[in-house]
CSV table of C-alpha atoms in Angstrom, one decimal:
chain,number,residue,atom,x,y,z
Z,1,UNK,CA,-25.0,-19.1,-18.1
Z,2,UNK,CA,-21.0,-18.7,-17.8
Z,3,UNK,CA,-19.0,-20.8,-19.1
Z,4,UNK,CA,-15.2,-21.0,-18.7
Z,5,UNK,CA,-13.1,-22.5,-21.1
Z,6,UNK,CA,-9.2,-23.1,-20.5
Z,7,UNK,CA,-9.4,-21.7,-17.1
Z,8,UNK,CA,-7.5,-24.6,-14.8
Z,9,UNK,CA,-8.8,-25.3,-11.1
Z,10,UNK,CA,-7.9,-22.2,-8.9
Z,11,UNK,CA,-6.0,-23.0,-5.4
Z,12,UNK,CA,-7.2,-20.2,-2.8
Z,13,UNK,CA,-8.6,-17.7,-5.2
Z,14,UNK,CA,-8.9,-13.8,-4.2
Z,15,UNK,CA,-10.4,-11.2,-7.1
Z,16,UNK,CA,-9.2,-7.9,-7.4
Z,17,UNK,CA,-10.9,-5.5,-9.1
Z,18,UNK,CA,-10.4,-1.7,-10.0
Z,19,UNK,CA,-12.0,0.4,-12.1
Z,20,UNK,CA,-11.1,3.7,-14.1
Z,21,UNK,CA,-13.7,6.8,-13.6
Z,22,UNK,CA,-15.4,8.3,-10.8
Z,23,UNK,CA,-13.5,5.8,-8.4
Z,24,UNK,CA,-10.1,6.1,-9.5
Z,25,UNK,CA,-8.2,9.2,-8.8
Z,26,UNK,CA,-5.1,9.8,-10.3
Z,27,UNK,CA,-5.7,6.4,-11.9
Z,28,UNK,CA,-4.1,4.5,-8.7
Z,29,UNK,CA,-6.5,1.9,-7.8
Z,30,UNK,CA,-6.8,0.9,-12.2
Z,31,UNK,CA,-2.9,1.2,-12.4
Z,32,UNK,CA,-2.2,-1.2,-9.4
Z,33,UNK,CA,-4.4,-3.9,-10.7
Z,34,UNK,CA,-2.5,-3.6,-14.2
Z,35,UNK,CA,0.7,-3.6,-12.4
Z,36,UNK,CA,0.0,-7.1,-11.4
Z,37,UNK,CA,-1.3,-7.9,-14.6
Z,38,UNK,CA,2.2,-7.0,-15.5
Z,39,UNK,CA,4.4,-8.9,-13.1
Z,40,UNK,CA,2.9,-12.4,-13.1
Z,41,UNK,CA,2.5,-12.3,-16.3
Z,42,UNK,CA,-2.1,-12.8,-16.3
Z,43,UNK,CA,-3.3,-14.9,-18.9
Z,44,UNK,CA,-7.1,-13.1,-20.0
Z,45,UNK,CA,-10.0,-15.9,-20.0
Z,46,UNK,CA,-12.9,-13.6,-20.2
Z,47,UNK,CA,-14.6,-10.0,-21.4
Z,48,UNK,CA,-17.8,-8.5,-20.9
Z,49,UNK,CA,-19.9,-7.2,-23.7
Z,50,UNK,CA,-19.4,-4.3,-24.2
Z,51,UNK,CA,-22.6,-3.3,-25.5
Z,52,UNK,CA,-24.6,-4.0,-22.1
Z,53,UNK,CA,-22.9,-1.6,-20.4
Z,54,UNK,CA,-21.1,1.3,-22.0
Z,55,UNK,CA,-21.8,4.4,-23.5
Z,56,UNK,CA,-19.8,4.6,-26.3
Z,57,UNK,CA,-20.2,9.2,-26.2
Z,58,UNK,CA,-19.4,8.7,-22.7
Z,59,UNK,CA,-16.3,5.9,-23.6
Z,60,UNK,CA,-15.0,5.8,-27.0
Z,61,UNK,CA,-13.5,2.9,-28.9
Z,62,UNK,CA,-10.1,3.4,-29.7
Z,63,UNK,CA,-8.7,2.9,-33.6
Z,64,UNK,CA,-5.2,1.1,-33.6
Z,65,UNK,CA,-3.2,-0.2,-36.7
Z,66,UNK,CA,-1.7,-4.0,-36.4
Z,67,UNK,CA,0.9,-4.8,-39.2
Z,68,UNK,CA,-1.4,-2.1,-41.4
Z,69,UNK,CA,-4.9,-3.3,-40.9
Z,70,UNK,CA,-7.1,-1.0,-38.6
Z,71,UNK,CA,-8.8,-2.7,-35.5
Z,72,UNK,CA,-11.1,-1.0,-32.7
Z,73,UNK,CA,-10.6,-1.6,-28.7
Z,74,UNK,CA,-14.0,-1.3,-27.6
Z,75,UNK,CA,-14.4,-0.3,-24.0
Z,76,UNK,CA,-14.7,-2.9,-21.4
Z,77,UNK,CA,-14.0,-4.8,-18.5
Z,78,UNK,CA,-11.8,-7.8,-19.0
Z,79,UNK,CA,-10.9,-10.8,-16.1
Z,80,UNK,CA,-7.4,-12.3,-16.6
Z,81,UNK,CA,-6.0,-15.1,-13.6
Z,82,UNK,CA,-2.3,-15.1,-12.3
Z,83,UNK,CA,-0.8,-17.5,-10.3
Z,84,UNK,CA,1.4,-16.9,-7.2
Z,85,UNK,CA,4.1,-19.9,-6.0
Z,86,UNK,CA,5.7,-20.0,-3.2
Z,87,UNK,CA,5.2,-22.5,0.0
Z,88,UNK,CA,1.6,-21.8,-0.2
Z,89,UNK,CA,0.7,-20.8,-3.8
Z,90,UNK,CA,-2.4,-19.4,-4.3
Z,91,UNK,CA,-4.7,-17.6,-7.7
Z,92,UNK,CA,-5.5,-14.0,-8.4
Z,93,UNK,CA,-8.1,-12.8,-10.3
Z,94,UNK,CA,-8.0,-9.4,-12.0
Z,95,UNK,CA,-10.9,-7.3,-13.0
Z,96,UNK,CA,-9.9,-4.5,-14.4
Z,97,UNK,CA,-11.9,-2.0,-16.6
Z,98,UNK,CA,-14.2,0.6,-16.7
Z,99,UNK,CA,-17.3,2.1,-14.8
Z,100,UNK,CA,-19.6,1.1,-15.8
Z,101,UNK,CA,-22.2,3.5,-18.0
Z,102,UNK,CA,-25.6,2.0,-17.6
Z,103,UNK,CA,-27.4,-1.5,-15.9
Z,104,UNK,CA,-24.9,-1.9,-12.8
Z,105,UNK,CA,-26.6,-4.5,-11.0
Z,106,UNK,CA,-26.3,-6.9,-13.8
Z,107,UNK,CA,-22.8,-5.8,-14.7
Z,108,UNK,CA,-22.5,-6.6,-10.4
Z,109,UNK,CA,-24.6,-9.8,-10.9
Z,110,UNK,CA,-22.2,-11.1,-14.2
Z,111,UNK,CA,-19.2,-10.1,-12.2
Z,112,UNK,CA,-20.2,-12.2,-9.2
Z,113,UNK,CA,-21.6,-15.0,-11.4
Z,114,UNK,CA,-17.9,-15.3,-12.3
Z,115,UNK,CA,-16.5,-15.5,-8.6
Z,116,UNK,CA,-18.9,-18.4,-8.0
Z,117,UNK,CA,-18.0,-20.4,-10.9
Z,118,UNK,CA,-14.3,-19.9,-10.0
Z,119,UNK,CA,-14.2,-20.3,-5.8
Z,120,UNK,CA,-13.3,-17.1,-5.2
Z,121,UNK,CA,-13.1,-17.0,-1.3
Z,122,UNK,CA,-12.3,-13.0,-1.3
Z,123,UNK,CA,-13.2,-9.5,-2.9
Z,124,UNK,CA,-11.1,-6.9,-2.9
Z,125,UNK,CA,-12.1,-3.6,-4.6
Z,126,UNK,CA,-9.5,-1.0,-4.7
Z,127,UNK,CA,-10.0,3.0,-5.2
Z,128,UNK,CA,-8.9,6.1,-4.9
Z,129,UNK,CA,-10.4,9.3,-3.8
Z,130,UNK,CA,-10.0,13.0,-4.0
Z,131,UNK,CA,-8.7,14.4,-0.3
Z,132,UNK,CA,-6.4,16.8,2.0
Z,133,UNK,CA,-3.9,14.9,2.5
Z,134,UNK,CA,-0.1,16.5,2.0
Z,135,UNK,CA,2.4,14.3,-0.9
Z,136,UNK,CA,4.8,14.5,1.3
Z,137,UNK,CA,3.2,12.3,3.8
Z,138,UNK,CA,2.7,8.4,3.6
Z,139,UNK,CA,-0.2,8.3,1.5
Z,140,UNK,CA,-3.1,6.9,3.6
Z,141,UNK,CA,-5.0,4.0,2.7
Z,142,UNK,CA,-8.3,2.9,4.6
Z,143,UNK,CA,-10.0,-0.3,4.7
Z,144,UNK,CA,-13.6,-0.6,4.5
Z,145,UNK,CA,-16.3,-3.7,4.7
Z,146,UNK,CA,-19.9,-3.8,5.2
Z,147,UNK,CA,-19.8,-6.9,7.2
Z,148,UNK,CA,-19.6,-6.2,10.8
Z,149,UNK,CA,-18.1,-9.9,11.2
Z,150,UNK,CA,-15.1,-9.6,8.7
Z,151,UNK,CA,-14.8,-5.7,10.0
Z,152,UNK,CA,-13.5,-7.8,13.3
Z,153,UNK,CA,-12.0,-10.6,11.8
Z,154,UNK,CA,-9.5,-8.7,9.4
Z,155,UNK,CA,-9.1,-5.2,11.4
Z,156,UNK,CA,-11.0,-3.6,8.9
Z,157,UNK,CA,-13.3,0.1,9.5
Z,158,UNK,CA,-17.4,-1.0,8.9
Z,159,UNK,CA,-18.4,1.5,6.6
Z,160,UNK,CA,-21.1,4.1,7.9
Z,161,UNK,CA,-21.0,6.3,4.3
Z,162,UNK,CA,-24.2,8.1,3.2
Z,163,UNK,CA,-24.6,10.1,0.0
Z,164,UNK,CA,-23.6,9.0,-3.2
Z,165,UNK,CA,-21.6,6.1,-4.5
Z,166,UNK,CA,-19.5,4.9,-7.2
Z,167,UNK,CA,-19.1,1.1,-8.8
Z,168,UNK,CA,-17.1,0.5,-6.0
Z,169,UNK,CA,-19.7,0.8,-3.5
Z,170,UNK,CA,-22.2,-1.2,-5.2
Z,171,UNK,CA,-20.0,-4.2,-6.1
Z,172,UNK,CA,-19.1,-4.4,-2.2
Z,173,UNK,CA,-23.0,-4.2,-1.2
Z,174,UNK,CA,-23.8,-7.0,-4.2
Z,175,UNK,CA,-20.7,-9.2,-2.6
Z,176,UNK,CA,-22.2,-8.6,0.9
Z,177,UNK,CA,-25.6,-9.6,-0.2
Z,178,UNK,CA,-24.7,-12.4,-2.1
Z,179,UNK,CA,-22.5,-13.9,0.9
Z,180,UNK,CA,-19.0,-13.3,-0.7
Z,181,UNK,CA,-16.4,-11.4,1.6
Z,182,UNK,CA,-15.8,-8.3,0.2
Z,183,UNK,CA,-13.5,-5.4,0.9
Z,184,UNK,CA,-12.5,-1.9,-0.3
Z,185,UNK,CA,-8.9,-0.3,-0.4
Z,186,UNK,CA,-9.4,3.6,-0.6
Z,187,UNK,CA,-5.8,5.7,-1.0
Z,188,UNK,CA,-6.0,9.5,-0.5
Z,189,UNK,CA,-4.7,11.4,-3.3
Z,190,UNK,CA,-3.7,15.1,-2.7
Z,191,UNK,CA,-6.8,17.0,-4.0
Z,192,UNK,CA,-3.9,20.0,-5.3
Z,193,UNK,CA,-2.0,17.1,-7.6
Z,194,UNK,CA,-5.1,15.1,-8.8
Z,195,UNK,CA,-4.2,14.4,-12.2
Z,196,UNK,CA,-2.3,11.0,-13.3
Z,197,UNK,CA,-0.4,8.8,-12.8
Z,198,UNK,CA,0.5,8.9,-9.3
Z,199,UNK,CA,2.6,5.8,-8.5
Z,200,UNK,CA,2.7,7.1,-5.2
Z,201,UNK,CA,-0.6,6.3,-4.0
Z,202,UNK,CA,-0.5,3.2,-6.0
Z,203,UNK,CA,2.3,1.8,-4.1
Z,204,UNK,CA,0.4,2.4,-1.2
Z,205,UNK,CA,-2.6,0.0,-2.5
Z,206,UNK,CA,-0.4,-2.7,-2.9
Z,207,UNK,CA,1.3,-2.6,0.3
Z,208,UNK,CA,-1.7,-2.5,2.1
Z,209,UNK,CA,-2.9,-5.2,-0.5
Z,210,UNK,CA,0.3,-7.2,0.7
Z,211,UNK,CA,-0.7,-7.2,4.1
Z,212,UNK,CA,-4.4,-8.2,3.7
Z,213,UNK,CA,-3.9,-10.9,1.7
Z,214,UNK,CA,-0.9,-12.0,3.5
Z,215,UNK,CA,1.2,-12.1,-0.4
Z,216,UNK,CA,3.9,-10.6,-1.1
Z,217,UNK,CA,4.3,-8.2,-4.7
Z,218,UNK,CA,7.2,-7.7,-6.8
Z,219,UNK,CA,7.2,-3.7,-6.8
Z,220,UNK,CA,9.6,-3.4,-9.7
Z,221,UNK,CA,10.3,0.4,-11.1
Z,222,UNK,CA,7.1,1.3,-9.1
Z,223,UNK,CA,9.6,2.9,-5.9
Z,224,UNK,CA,11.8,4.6,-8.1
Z,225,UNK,CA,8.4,6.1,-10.2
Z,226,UNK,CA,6.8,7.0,-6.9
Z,227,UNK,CA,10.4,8.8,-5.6
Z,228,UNK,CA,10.5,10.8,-9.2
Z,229,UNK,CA,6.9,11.8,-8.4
Z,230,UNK,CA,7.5,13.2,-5.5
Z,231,UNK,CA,10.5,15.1,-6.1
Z,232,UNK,CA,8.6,16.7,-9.3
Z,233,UNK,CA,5.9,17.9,-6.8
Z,234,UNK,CA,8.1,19.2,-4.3
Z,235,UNK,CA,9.7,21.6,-7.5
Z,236,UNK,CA,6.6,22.7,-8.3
Z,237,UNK,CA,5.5,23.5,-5.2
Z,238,UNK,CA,8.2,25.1,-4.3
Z,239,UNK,CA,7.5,27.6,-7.3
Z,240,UNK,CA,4.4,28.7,-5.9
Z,241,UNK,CA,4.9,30.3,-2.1
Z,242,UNK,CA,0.8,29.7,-1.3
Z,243,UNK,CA,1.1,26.2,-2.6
Z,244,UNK,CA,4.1,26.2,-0.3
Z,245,UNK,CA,2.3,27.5,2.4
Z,246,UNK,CA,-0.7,25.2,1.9
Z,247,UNK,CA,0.9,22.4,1.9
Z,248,UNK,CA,3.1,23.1,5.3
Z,249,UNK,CA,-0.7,23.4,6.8
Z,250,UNK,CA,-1.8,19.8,5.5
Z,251,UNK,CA,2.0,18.6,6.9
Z,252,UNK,CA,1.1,20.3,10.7
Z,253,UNK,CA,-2.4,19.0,10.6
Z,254,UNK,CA,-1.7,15.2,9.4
Z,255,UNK,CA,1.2,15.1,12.1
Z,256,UNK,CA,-0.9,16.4,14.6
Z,257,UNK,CA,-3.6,13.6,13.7
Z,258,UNK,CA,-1.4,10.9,13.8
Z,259,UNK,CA,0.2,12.0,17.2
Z,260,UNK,CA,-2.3,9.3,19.1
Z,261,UNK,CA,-1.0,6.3,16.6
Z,262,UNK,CA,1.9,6.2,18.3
Z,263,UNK,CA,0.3,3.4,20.4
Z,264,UNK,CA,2.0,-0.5,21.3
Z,265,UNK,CA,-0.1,-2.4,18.8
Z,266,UNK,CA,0.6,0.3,15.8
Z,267,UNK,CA,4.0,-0.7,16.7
Z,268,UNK,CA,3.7,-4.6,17.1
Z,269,UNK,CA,1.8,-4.3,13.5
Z,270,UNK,CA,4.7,-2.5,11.7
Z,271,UNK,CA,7.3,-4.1,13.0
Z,272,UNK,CA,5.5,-8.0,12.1
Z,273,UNK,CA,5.5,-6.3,8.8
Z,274,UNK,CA,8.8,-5.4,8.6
Z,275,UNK,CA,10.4,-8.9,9.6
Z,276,UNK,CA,7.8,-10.6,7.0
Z,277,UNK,CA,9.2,-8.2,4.3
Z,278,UNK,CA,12.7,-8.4,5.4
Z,279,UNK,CA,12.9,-12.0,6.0
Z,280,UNK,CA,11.2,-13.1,3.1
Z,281,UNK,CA,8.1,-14.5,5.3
Z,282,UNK,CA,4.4,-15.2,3.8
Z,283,UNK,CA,3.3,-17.1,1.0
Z,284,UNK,CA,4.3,-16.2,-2.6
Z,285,UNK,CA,8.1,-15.5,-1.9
Z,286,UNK,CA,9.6,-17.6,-4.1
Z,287,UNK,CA,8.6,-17.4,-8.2
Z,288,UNK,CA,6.1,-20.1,-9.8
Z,289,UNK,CA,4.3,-20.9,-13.1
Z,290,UNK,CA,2.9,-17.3,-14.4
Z,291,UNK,CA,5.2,-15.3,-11.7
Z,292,UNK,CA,8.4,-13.4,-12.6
Z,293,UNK,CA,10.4,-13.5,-9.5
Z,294,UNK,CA,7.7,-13.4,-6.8
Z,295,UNK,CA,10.2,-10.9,-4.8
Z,296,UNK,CA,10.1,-7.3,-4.2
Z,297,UNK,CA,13.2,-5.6,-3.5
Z,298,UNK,CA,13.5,-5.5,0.1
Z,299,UNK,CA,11.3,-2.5,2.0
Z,300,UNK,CA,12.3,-0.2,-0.1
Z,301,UNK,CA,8.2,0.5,-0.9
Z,302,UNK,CA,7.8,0.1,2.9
Z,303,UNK,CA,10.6,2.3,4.0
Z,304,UNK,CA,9.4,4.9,1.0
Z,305,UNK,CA,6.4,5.4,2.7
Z,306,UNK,CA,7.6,6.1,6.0
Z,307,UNK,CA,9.2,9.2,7.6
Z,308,UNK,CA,12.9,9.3,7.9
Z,309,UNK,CA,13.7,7.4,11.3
Z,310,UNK,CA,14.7,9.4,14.2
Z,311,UNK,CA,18.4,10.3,14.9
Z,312,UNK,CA,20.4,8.0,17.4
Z,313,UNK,CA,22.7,9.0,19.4
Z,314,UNK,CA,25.8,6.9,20.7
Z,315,UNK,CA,26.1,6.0,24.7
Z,316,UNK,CA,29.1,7.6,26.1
Z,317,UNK,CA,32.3,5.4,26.1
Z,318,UNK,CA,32.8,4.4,30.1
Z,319,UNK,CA,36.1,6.0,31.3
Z,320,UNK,CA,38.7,4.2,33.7
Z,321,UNK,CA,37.8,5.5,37.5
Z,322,UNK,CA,39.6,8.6,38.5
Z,323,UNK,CA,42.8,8.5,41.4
Z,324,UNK,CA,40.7,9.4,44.7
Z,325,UNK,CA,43.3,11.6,45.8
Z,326,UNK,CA,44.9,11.9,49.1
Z,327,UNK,CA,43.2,10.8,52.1
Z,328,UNK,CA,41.5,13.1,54.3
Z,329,UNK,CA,44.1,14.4,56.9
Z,330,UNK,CA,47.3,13.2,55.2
Z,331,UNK,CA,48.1,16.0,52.7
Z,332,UNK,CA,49.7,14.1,50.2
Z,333,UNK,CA,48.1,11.1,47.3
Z,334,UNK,CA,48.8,7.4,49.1
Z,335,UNK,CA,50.8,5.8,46.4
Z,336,UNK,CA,49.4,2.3,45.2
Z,337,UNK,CA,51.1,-0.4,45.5
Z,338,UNK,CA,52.1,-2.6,42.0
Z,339,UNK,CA,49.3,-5.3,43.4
Z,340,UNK,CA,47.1,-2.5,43.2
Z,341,UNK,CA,48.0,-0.8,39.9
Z,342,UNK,CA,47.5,-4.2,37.6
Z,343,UNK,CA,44.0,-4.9,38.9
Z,344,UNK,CA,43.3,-1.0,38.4
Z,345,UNK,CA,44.7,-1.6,34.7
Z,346,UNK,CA,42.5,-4.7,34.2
Z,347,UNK,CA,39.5,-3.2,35.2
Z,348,UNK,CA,40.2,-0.5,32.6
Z,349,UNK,CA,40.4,-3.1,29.7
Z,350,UNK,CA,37.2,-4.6,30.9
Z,351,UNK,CA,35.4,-1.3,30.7
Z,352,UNK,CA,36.7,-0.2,27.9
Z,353,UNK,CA,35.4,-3.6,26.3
Z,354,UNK,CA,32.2,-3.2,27.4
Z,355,UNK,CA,32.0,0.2,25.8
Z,356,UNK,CA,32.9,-0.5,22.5
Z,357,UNK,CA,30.0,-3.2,22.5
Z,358,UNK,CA,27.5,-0.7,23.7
Z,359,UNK,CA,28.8,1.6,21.1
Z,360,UNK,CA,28.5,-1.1,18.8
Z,361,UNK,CA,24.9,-2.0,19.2
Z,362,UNK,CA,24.1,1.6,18.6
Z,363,UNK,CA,25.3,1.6,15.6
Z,364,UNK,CA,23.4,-1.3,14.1
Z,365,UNK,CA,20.7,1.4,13.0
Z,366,UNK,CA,17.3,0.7,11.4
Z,367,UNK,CA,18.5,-3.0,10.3
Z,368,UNK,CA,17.4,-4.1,13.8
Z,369,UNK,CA,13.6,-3.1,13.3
Z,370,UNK,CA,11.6,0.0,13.0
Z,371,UNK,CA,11.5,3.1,15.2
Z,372,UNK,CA,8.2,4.8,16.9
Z,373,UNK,CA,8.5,7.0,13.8
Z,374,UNK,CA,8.6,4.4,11.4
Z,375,UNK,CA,5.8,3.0,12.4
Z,376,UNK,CA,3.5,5.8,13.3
Z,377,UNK,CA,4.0,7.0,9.5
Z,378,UNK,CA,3.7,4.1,7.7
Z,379,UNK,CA,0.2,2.8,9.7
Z,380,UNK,CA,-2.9,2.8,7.4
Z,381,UNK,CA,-4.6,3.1,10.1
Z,382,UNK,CA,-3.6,6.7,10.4
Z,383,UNK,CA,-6.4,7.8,7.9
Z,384,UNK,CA,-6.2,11.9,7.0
Z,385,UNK,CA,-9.0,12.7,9.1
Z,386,UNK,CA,-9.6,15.7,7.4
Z,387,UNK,CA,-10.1,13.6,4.2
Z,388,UNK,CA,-13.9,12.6,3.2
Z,389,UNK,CA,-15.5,9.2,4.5
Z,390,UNK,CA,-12.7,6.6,3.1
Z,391,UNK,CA,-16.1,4.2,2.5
Z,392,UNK,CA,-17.1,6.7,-0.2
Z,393,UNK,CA,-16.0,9.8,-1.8
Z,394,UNK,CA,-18.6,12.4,-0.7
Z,395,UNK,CA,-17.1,14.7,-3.5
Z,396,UNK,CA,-16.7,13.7,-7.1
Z,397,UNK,CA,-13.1,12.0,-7.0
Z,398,UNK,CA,-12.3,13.1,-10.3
Z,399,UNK,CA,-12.7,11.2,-13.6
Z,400,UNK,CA,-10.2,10.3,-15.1
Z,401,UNK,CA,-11.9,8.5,-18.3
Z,402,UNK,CA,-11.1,10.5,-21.2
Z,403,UNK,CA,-14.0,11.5,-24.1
């Protein structure tokens, strides 16, 4: 039986859980959960044991010194709760740990004892996966649920993946059987630049994470680590003429994929999210007990992920009317009379007026909303469809667990 002690009564609660290994490539999915770990500050109120479910070859302790006497990390996975104020405040709970090596229906079953006792009204299971997708494109990040009902409800992709499966999978299919709505966050990591970290994709998870949960995150030095990634890819690939070449394929056959995104609601979805970001919108805005801050820098993790906006170019200034010249048949110009002459100048200074507005709301730029680009980069929607099923890698993600 579970018992929590010291854990208060939780107002809205969603879990989010990631896991290192098989699941987690280029440890984005584990490094997101830690992140918000990190920024509201969670308080750890529980631990599984660490003998039911690990293989100590497979995961070894760790040996650390503390003030000179030795202690051992054993590997697990550990629960910690975070609160988010704001106008509607609401609980996190983080799992983060492991894969499991060994009994993953009870470690499932333990794990979902633990959302009962605490109310948890959500399950969200982030992940990342191995596919061929270029870095220099938004990184794309699919949502996945086995019930057909929340699939609707939440504008999610019912997963139709066969073949083998990671923790990931069976938590969700526990959650679903045990009545607890449960989703998956997948973020496609270039197969070509697997290794970690990649802050990258794990901005991407949380931004997506923002928008499902309606909450906004405090993205701290995680823009400025995913720009220094980037720019240390684009070096290195720029060393190597076939990884050059490669990677101007993936470019040509992600744009060409995403060419049908470019649809009104796609749009209408960016643009809600732009506002919400902009305008501080949404629950969890303002900072409450256990959060530092509560807001992220403006868009700048939105407007990282997207393509640069397309070029604008200013209306022409209107130009005072030109003399009609002589009337036909008298063969020389009529000359205006003074009456004449001051409307022809007031008309002018209208015009000219007018102009200078025009030219003026032109230049109010991308501060006014997002363009068709923006948007049709920066839609999750716009899986790589050249990537494996975004349910389930159908190719070994890559394990990033070390011996």
């Amino acid at each position: 039986m579970i018992e929590l002690e010291g854990v208060p009564e939780l107002i809205d609660p969603v879990m989010v859980a990631a896991f290192e290994g098989w699941n987690d490539a280029g440890d984005a999915a584990s490094t997101a959960v830690a992140h918000l770990d990190k920024e509201w500050k969670g308080e750890v109120f529980a631990a599984l044991d660490a003998e039911d479910y690990y293989d100590f070859q497979v995961n070894r302790p760790t040996v650390w010194l503390d003030g000179g006497v030795r202690k051992i990390t054993w590997p697990t996975t550990r629960l910690s709760v975070v609160r988010v104020g704001g106008e509607k405040p609401r609980d996190l709970v983080l799992v983060r740990g492991i894969e499991p090596s060994m009994r993953w229906r009870s470690f499932c079953n333990e794990l979902l004892g633990f959302a009962h006792e605490l109310g948890v009204e959500l399950v969200v299971i982030m992940g990342a996966l191995l596919g061929d997708t270029p870095h220099t494109r938004p990184v794309p990040v699919s949502g996945v649920t086995s019930d057909p009902d929340l699939a609707r409800s939440m504008d999610l992709e019912e997963t139709k993946y066969e073949g083998p499966t990671g923790i990931v999978g069976i938590l969700q299919e526990a959650c679903t059987h045990a009545g607890v709505p449960a989703v998956s966050l997948w973020a496609a990591v270039p197969h070509y630049v697997s290794q970690p970290p990649n802050p990258k994709a794990t901005l991407a998870l949380l931004n997506r994470l923002e928008d499902l949960i309606d909450l906004r995150i405090p993205l701290g030095e995680l823009t400025e680590d995913a720009r220094a990634w980037q720019l240390g890819v684009d070096q290195l690939a720029a060393e190597d003429s076939e990884v050059a070449e490669y990677v101007q394929s993936l470019e040509e056959a992600r744009d060409t994929a995403e060419l049908p995104e470019a649809s009104g609601e796609a749009i209408a979805r960016e643009f809600e999210r732009y506002l919400r970001r902009r305008d501080g919108g949404g629950p969890g805005q303002v900072g409450g007990p256990g959060q530092v801050g509560g807001v992220a820098s403006e868009g700048e993790g939105a407007a990282y992920l997207r393509d640069a906006p397309s070029e604008r170019t200013r209306p022409p200034k209107p130009q005072p009317r030109p003399d009609p010249g002589p009337e036909p048949g008298t063969g020389s110009a009529a000359k205006p009379s003074p009456e004449d002459k001051a409307e022809a100048d007031d008309t002018a200074e209208v015009e000219d007026k007018a102009g200078d507005k025009a030219v003026g709301a032109a230049d109010a730029g991308p501060e006014d909303g997002p363009t068709a680009a923006d948007t049709t980069a920066s839609d999750p929607a716009a899986a790589d469809t050249t990537a494996p099923d975004p349910a389930e890698p159908d190719a070994e993600p890559g394990d990033s667990s070390e011996d």
